[in-house]
Structures are given as structure tokens and as C-alpha cells.
PDB file of C-alpha atoms in Angstrom:
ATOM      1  CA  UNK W  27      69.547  23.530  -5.709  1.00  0.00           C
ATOM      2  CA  UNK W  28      69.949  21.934  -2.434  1.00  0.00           C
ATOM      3  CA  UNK W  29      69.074  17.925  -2.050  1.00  0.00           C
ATOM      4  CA  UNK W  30      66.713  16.753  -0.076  1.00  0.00           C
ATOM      5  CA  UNK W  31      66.673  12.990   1.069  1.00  0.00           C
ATOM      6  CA  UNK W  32      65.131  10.299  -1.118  1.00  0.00           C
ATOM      7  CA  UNK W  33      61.730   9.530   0.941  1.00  0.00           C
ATOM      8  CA  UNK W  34      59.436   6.449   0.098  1.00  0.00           C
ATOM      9  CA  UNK W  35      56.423   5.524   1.159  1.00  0.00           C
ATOM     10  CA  UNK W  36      54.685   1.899   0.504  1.00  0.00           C
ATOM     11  CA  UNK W  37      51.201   0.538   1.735  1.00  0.00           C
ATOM     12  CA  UNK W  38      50.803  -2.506   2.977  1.00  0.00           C
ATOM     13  CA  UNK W  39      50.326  -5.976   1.063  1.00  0.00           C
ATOM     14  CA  UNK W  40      47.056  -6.507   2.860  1.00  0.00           C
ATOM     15  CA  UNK W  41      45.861  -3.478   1.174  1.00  0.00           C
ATOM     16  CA  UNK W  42      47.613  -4.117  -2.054  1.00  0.00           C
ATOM     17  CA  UNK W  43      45.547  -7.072  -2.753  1.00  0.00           C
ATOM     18  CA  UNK W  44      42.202  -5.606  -1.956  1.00  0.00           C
ATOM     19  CA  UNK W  45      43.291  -2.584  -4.052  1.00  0.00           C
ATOM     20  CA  UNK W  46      45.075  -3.519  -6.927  1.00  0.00           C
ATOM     21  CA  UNK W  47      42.190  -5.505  -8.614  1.00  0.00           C
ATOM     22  CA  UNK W  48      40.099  -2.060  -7.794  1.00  0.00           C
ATOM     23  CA  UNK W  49      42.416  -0.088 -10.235  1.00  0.00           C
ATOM     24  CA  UNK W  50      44.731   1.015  -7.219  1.00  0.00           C
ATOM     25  CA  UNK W  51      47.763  -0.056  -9.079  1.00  0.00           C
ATOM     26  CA  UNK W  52      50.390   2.214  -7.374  1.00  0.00           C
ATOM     27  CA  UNK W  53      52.220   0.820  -4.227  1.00  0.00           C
ATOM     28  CA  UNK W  54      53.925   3.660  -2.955  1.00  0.00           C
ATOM     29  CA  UNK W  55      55.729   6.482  -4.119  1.00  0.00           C
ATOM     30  CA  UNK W  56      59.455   7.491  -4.083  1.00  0.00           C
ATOM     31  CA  UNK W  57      60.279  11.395  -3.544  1.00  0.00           C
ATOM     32  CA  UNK W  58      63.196  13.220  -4.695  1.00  0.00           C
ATOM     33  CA  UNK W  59      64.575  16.709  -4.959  1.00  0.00           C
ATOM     34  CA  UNK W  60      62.543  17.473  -8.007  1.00  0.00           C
ATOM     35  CA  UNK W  61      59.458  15.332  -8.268  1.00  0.00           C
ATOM     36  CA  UNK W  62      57.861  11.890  -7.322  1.00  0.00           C
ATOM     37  CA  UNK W  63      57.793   8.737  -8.898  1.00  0.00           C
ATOM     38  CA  UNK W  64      55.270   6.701  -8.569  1.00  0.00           C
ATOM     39  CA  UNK W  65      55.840   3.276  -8.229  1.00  0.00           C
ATOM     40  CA  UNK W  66      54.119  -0.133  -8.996  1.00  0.00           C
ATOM     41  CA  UNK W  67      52.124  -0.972 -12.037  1.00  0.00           C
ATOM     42  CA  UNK W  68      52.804   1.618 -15.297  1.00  0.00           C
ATOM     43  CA  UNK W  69      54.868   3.485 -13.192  1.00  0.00           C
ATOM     44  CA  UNK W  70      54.901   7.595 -12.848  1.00  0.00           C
ATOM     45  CA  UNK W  71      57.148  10.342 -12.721  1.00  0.00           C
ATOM     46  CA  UNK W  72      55.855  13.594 -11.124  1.00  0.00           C
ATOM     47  CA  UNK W  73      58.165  16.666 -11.338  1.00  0.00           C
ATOM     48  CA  UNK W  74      56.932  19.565  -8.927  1.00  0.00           C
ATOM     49  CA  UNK W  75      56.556  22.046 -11.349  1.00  0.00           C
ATOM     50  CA  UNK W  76      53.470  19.665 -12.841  1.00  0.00           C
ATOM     51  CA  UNK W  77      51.906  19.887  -9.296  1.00  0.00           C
ATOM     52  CA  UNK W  78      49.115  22.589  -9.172  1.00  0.00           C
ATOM     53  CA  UNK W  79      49.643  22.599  -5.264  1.00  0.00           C
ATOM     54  CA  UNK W  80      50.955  20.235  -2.363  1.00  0.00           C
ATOM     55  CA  UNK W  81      49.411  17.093  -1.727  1.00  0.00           C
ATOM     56  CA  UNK W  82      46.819  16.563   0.737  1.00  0.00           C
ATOM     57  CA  UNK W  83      45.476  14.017   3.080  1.00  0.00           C
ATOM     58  CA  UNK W  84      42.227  12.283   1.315  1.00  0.00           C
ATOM     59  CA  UNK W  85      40.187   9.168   1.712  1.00  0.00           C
ATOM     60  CA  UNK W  86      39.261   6.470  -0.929  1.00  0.00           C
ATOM     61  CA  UNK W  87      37.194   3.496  -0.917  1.00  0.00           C
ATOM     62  CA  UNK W  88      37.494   3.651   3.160  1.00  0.00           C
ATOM     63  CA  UNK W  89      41.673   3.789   2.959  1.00  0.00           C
ATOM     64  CA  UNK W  90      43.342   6.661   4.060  1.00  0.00           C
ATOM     65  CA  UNK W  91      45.529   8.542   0.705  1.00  0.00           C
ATOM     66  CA  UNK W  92      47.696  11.070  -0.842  1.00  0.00           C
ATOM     67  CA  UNK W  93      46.020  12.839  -3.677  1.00  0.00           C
ATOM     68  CA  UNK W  94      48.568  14.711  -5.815  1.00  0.00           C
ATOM     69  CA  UNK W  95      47.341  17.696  -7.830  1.00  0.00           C
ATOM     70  CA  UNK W  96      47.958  18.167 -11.002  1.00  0.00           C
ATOM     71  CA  UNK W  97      48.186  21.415 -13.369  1.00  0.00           C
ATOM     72  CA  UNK W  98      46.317  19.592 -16.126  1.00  0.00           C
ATOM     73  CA  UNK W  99      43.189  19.089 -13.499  1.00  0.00           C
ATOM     74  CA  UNK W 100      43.571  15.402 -12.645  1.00  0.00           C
ATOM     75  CA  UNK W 101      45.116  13.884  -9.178  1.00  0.00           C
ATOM     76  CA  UNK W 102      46.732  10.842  -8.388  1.00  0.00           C
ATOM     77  CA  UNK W 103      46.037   8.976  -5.924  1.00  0.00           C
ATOM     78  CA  UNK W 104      48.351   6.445  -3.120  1.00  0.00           C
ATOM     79  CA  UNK W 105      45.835   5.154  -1.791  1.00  0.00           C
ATOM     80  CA  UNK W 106      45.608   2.231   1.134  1.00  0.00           C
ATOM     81  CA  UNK W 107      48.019   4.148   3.508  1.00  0.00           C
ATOM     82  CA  UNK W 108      48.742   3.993   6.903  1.00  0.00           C
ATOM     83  CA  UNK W 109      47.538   7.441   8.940  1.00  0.00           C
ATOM     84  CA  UNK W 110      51.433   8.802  10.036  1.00  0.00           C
ATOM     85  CA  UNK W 111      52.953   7.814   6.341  1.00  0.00           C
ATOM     86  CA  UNK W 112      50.217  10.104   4.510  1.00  0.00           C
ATOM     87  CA  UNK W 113      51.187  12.717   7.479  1.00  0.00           C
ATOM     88  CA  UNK W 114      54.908  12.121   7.102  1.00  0.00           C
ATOM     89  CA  UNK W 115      54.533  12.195   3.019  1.00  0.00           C
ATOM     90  CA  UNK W 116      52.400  15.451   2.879  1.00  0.00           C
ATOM     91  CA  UNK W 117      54.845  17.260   5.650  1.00  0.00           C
ATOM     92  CA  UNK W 118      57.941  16.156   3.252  1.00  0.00           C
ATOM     93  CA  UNK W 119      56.298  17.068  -0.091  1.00  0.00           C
ATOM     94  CA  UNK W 120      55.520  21.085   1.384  1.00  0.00           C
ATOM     95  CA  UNK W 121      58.802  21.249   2.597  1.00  0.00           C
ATOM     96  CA  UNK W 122      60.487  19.832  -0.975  1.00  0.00           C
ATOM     97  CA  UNK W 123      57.992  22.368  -3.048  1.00  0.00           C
ATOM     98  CA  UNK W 124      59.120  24.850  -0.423  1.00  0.00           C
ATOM     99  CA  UNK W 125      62.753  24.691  -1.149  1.00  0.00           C
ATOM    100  CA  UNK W 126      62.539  23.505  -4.688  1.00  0.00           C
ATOM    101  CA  UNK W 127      60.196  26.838  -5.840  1.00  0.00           C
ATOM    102  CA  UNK W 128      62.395  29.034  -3.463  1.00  0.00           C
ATOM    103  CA  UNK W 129      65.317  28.319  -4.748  1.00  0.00           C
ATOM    104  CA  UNK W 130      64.727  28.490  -8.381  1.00  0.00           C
ATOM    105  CA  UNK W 131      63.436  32.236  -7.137  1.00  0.00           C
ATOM    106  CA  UNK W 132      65.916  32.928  -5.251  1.00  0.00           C
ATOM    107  CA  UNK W 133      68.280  32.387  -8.057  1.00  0.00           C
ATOM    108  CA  UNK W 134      66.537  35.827  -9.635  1.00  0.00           C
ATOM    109  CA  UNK W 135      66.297  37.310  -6.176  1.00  0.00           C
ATOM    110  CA  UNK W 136      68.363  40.584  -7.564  1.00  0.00           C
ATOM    111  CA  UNK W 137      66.812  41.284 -10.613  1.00  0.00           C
ATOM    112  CA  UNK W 138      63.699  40.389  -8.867  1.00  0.00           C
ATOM    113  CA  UNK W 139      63.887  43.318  -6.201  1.00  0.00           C
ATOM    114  CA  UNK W 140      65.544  45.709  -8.843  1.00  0.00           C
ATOM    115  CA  UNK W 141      62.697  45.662 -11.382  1.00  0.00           C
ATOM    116  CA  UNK W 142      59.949  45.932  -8.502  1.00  0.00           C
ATOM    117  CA  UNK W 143      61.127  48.915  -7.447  1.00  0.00           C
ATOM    118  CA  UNK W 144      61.420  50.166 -11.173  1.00  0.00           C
ATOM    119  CA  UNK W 145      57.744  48.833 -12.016  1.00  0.00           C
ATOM    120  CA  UNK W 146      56.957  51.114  -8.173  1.00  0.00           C
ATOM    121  CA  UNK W 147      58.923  54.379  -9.375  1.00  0.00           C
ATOM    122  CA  UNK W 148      57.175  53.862 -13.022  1.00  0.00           C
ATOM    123  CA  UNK W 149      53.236  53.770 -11.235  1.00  0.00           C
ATOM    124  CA  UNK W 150      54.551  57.172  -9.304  1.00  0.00           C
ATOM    125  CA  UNK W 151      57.031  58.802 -11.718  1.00  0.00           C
ATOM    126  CA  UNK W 152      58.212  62.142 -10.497  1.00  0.00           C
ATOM    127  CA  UNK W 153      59.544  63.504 -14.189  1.00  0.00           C
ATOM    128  CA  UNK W 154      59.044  62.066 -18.099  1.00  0.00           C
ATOM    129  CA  UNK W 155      62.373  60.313 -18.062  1.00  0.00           C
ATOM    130  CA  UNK W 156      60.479  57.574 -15.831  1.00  0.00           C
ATOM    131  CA  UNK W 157      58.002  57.386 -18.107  1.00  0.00           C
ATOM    132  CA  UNK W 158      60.455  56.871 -21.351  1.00  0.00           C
ATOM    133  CA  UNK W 159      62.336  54.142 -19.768  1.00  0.00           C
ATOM    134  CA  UNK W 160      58.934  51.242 -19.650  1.00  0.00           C
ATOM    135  CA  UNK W 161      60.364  49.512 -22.818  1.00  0.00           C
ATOM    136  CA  UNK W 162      63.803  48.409 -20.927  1.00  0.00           C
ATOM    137  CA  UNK W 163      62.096  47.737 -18.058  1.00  0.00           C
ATOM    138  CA  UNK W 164      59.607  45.426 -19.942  1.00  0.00           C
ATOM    139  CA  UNK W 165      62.114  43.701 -21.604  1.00  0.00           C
ATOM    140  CA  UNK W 166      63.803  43.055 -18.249  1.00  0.00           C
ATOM    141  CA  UNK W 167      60.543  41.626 -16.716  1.00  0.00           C
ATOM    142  CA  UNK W 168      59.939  39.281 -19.236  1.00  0.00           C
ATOM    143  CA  UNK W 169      63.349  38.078 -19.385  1.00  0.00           C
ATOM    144  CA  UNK W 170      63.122  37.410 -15.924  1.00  0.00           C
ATOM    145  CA  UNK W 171      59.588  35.780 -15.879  1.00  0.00           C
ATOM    146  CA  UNK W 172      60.834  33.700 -18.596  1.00  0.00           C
ATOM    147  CA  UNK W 173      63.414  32.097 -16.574  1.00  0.00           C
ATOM    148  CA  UNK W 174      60.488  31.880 -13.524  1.00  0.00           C
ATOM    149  CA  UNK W 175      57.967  29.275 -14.071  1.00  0.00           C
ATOM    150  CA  UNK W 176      54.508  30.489 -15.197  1.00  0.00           C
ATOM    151  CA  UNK W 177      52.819  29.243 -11.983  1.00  0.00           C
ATOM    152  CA  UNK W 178      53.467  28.469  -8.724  1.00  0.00           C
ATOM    153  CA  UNK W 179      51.422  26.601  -5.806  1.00  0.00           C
ATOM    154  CA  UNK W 180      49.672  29.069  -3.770  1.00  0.00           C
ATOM    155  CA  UNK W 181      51.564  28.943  -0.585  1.00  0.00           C
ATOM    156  CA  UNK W 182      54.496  27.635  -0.934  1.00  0.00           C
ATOM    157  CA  UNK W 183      56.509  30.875  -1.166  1.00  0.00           C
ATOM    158  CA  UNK W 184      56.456  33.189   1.757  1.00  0.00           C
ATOM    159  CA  UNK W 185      53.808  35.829   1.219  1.00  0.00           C
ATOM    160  CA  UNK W 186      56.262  39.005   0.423  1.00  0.00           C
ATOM    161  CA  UNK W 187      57.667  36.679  -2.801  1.00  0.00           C
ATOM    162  CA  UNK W 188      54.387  36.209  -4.355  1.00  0.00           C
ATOM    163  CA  UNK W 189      53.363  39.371  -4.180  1.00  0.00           C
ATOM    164  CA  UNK W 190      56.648  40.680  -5.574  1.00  0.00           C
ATOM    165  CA  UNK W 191      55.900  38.084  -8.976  1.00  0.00           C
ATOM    166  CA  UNK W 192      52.576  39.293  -8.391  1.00  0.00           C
ATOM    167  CA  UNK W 193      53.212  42.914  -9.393  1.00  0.00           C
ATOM    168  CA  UNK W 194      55.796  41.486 -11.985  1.00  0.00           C
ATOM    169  CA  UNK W 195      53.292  39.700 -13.699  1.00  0.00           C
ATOM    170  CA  UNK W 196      50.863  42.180 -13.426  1.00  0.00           C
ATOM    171  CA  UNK W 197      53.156  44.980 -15.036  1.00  0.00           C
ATOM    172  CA  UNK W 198      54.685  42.388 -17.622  1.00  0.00           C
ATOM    173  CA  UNK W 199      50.795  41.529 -18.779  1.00  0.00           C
ATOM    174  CA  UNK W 200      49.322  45.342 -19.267  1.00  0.00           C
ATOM    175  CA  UNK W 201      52.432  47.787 -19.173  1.00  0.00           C
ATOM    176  CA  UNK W 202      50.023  49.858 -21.564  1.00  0.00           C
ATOM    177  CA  UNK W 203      48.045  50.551 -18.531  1.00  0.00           C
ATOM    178  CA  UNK W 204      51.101  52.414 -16.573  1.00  0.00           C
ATOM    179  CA  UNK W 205      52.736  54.123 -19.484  1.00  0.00           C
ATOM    180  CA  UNK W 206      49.311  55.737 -20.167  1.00  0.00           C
ATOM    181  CA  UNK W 207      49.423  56.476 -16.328  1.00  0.00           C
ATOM    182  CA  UNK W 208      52.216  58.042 -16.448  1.00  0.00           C
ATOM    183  CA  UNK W 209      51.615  59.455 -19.923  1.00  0.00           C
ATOM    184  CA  UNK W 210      48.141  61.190 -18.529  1.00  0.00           C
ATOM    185  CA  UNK W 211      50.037  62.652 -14.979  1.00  0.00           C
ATOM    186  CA  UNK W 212      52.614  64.266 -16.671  1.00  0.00           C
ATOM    187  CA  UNK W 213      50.090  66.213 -18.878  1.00  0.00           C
ATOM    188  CA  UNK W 214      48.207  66.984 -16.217  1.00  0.00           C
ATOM    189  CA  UNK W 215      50.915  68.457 -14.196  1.00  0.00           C
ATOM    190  CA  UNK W 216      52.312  70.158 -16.851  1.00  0.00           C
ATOM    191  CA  UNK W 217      49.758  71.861 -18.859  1.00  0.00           C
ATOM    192  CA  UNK W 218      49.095  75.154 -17.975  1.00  0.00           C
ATOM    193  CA  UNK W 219      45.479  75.629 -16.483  1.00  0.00           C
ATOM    194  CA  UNK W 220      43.318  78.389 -18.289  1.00  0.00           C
TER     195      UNK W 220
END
């Protein structure tokens, strides 16, 4: 995986002091090339694949912030910013989920393109053999998805990659549903009409 550079971000004293007693106990937050860590009191580490999508530019208690999603539901918060360091920590953190989610696909990107246009031949299949080879081409796709993780932050991969996983995931979870598809226009094509 490519690095990116170490970026941290602190807010100021001022709003520190008038914070912290609030329950505001983190001071700023340190990003690397495969999470955040939040720093200041009790301390947090944020991988990306916890994030449920990029941070965004918030507002609490009048400050300006940077609310981190999280797959479980929850945010976190930095909150007591100043306006350009939530703008310069929300325009690092796409790019780093970016290139971090990319590149973990992009790892798969030939088995990836290979079993989408099997799962595309199986949904039109011009003879049986098509239709007999599902199982290996189920195994393959959740071998792959395995190795994938099981969700990724709307937008952060270009549009043509998610809908590739898209059709993955969608074969890997009902694969019933295109071998009886197949199943039901080879019998139709092949039975004799009386």
C-alpha cells in the first residue's frame, strides 16, 4: 500500500480549556496511512475500515469540528477547530480512504474483472455448460469477497468499482436466483413446442 504523510491537526488551548471540562477531551488527531489516532485524554485509534464514510465538517457547542463516522453508529468528534484545519483534515482523510480502499481492491483487480464477466456470461448463457459451471464460479467469488472487506464508504471508489463488487455481491448472496435462470432458459429453448 502506498504511504501517505503523517497529518495532525490540534485546536487551540483557548478552546481546550473551555472544552475539556465540557467532555471535549480530544485535542487533535494524528492521521496515518491506515487510520487516525486520536489524541489527548483516553486516547483513540481509528483504522479506516471502522469508518462508515469520510468525515465531515460539523458544528458543536458553537466550535467548528470533524465528526468521524463510525460502522457501529456512533461519531467522534474534534471539536474546537479552526475553519481551514477541519477543511484541510476532511480533504486529507477522502484522499487516504481513497487510496487506502483502492488499493486493497486493486490488489484483486484480476480476479475481480474475470469473475464479472463470468457472473455476465452466467445471467445470458448461450449453452448448459454455462449453466454447470456456477459452483466454481461461486467458490471464486467468495474467495475473493473474503479477502475484500464487507463494506466500503459510499464514494470513495470510482463509480465503475462499486458497481463491479456490486454485482459480485449480489451473485455471491442469491446464485440460486441465476442458476434457476439459466436452468428455466435452457428448457425453454430446448423443449420442443406442441
Amino acid at each position: 500500500m502506498s504511504e501517505t504523510k503523517t497529518t495532525r491537526v490540534k485546536r487551540s488551548q483557548l478552546a481546550g480549556l473551555l472544552l475539556r471540562p465540557l467532555g471535549h477531551g480530544y485535542w487533535g488527531v494524528e492521521q496515518t496511512d491506515d487510520g487516525f489516532t486520536f489524541l489527548g485524554r483516553g486516547g483513540r485509534r481509528i483504522a479506516f475500515s471502522d469508518l462508515a464514510g469520510s468525515p465531515k465538517k460539523t458544528k458543536a457547542l458553537g466550535f467548528k469540528a470533524a465528526s468521524f463516522p463510525l460502522k457501529s453508529g456512533s461519531d467522534v468528534k474534534l471539536v474546537g477547530l479552526k475553519e481551514n484545519d477541519v477543511a484541510q483534515l476532511v480533504t486529507s482523510a477522502q484522499s487516504a480512504l481513497r487510496l487506502y480502499y483502492s488499493a486493497i481492491v486493486e490488489a484483486s483487480e484480476d480476479e475481480l474483472q474475470a469473475l464479472v464477466r463470468a457472473v455476465s456470461r452466467l445471467d445470458d448463457p448461450r449453452r448448459y455448460p454455462s449453466a454447470c459451471l456456477l459452483k466454481p464460479f461461486l467458490s471464486r467469488t467468495s474467495a475473493l469477497l473474503e479477502k475484500l472487506p464487507d463494506s466500503i464508504p459510499e464514494g470513495v471508489l470510482r463509480e465503475e468499482k462499486e458497481r463491479l463488487l456490486g454485482k459480485l455481491r449480489r451473485f455471491a448472496s442469491n446464485p440460486t436466483c441465476s442458476n434457476r435462470a439459466v436452468i428455466c432458459l435452457i428448457f425453454a429453448v430446448k423443449r420442443p413446442r406442441s
